[in-house]
Amino acid sequence: MFAIAAAAVFGFALLLDLLNTDLGAPDLFNWNTLVLIGLLCLALYLAGVGRGGTGGGGGRWYRGRRPGRG
């Protein structure tokens, strides 16, 4: 989730840079601020925040035969 948000922020920053605009708020939407927000989202993604659960109640999932079942 955070990786998608980081990609969206980086894309928005690139669009603002290519169009050479600041949307009327140069202190809020400048290139450096958007890059820092994107890097923060990317760092949170790499740290494991927002990955979600395993989706099934937290039990163990085995592929094939379970160990110790003969």
Coordinates of C-alpha atoms in Angstrom, one line a residue:
M1 CA 0.0 0.0 0.0
F2 CA 2.8 2.4 0.9
A3 CA 4.7 1.5 -2.2
I4 CA 1.7 2.5 -4.4
A5 CA 1.3 5.7 -2.5
A6 CA 5.0 6.4 -3.0
A7 CA 4.7 5.8 -6.7
A8 CA 1.7 8.1 -6.9
V9 CA 3.6 10.9 -5.0
F10 CA 6.7 10.5 -7.2
G11 CA 4.5 10.6 -10.3
F12 CA 2.8 13.8 -9.0
A13 CA 6.1 15.4 -8.2
L14 CA 7.4 14.5 -11.7
L15 CA 4.3 16.0 -13.3
L16 CA 4.7 19.2 -11.3
D17 CA 8.3 19.4 -12.3
L18 CA 7.6 18.8 -16.0
L19 CA 4.8 21.3 -16.1
N20 CA 6.9 23.8 -14.0
T21 CA 4.1 24.7 -11.7
D22 CA 3.6 24.9 -8.0
L23 CA -0.3 24.9 -7.9
G24 CA -0.4 28.3 -6.2
A25 CA 1.3 27.1 -3.0
P26 CA 5.1 27.2 -3.5
D27 CA 5.8 26.3 0.1
L28 CA 3.5 23.3 0.2
F29 CA 3.8 21.7 -3.2
N30 CA 7.4 22.1 -4.0
W31 CA 9.6 19.4 -5.5
N32 CA 11.6 18.7 -2.3
T33 CA 8.5 18.2 -0.1
L34 CA 6.9 15.7 -2.5
V35 CA 10.1 13.7 -2.9
L36 CA 10.5 13.5 0.9
I37 CA 6.9 12.3 1.2
G38 CA 7.5 9.7 -1.4
L39 CA 10.7 8.6 0.3
L40 CA 8.9 8.4 3.6
C41 CA 6.2 6.1 2.1
L42 CA 8.9 4.0 0.5
A43 CA 10.7 3.6 3.8
L44 CA 7.5 2.7 5.6
Y45 CA 6.8 0.0 3.0
L46 CA 10.3 -1.4 3.3
A47 CA 10.0 -1.4 7.1
G48 CA 6.9 -3.7 6.8
V49 CA 4.2 -1.2 7.8
G50 CA 0.9 -1.7 6.0
R51 CA 1.4 -5.1 4.6
G52 CA -1.7 -6.6 6.0
G53 CA -2.3 -9.9 7.6
T54 CA -1.9 -13.4 6.3
G55 CA -5.6 -13.6 5.5
G56 CA -7.0 -16.7 7.2
G57 CA -7.0 -16.3 10.9
G58 CA -3.3 -16.5 11.5
G59 CA -3.1 -20.3 11.3
R60 CA -0.2 -22.2 9.8
W61 CA -0.4 -22.9 6.1
Y62 CA 1.3 -26.0 4.6
R63 CA 1.8 -27.0 1.0
G64 CA 1.5 -30.6 0.3
R65 CA 1.8 -33.1 3.1
R66 CA 2.0 -31.8 6.6
P67 CA 5.1 -32.8 8.5
G68 CA 4.7 -35.7 11.0
R69 CA 1.5 -37.1 9.3
G70 CA 3.1 -40.1 7.8

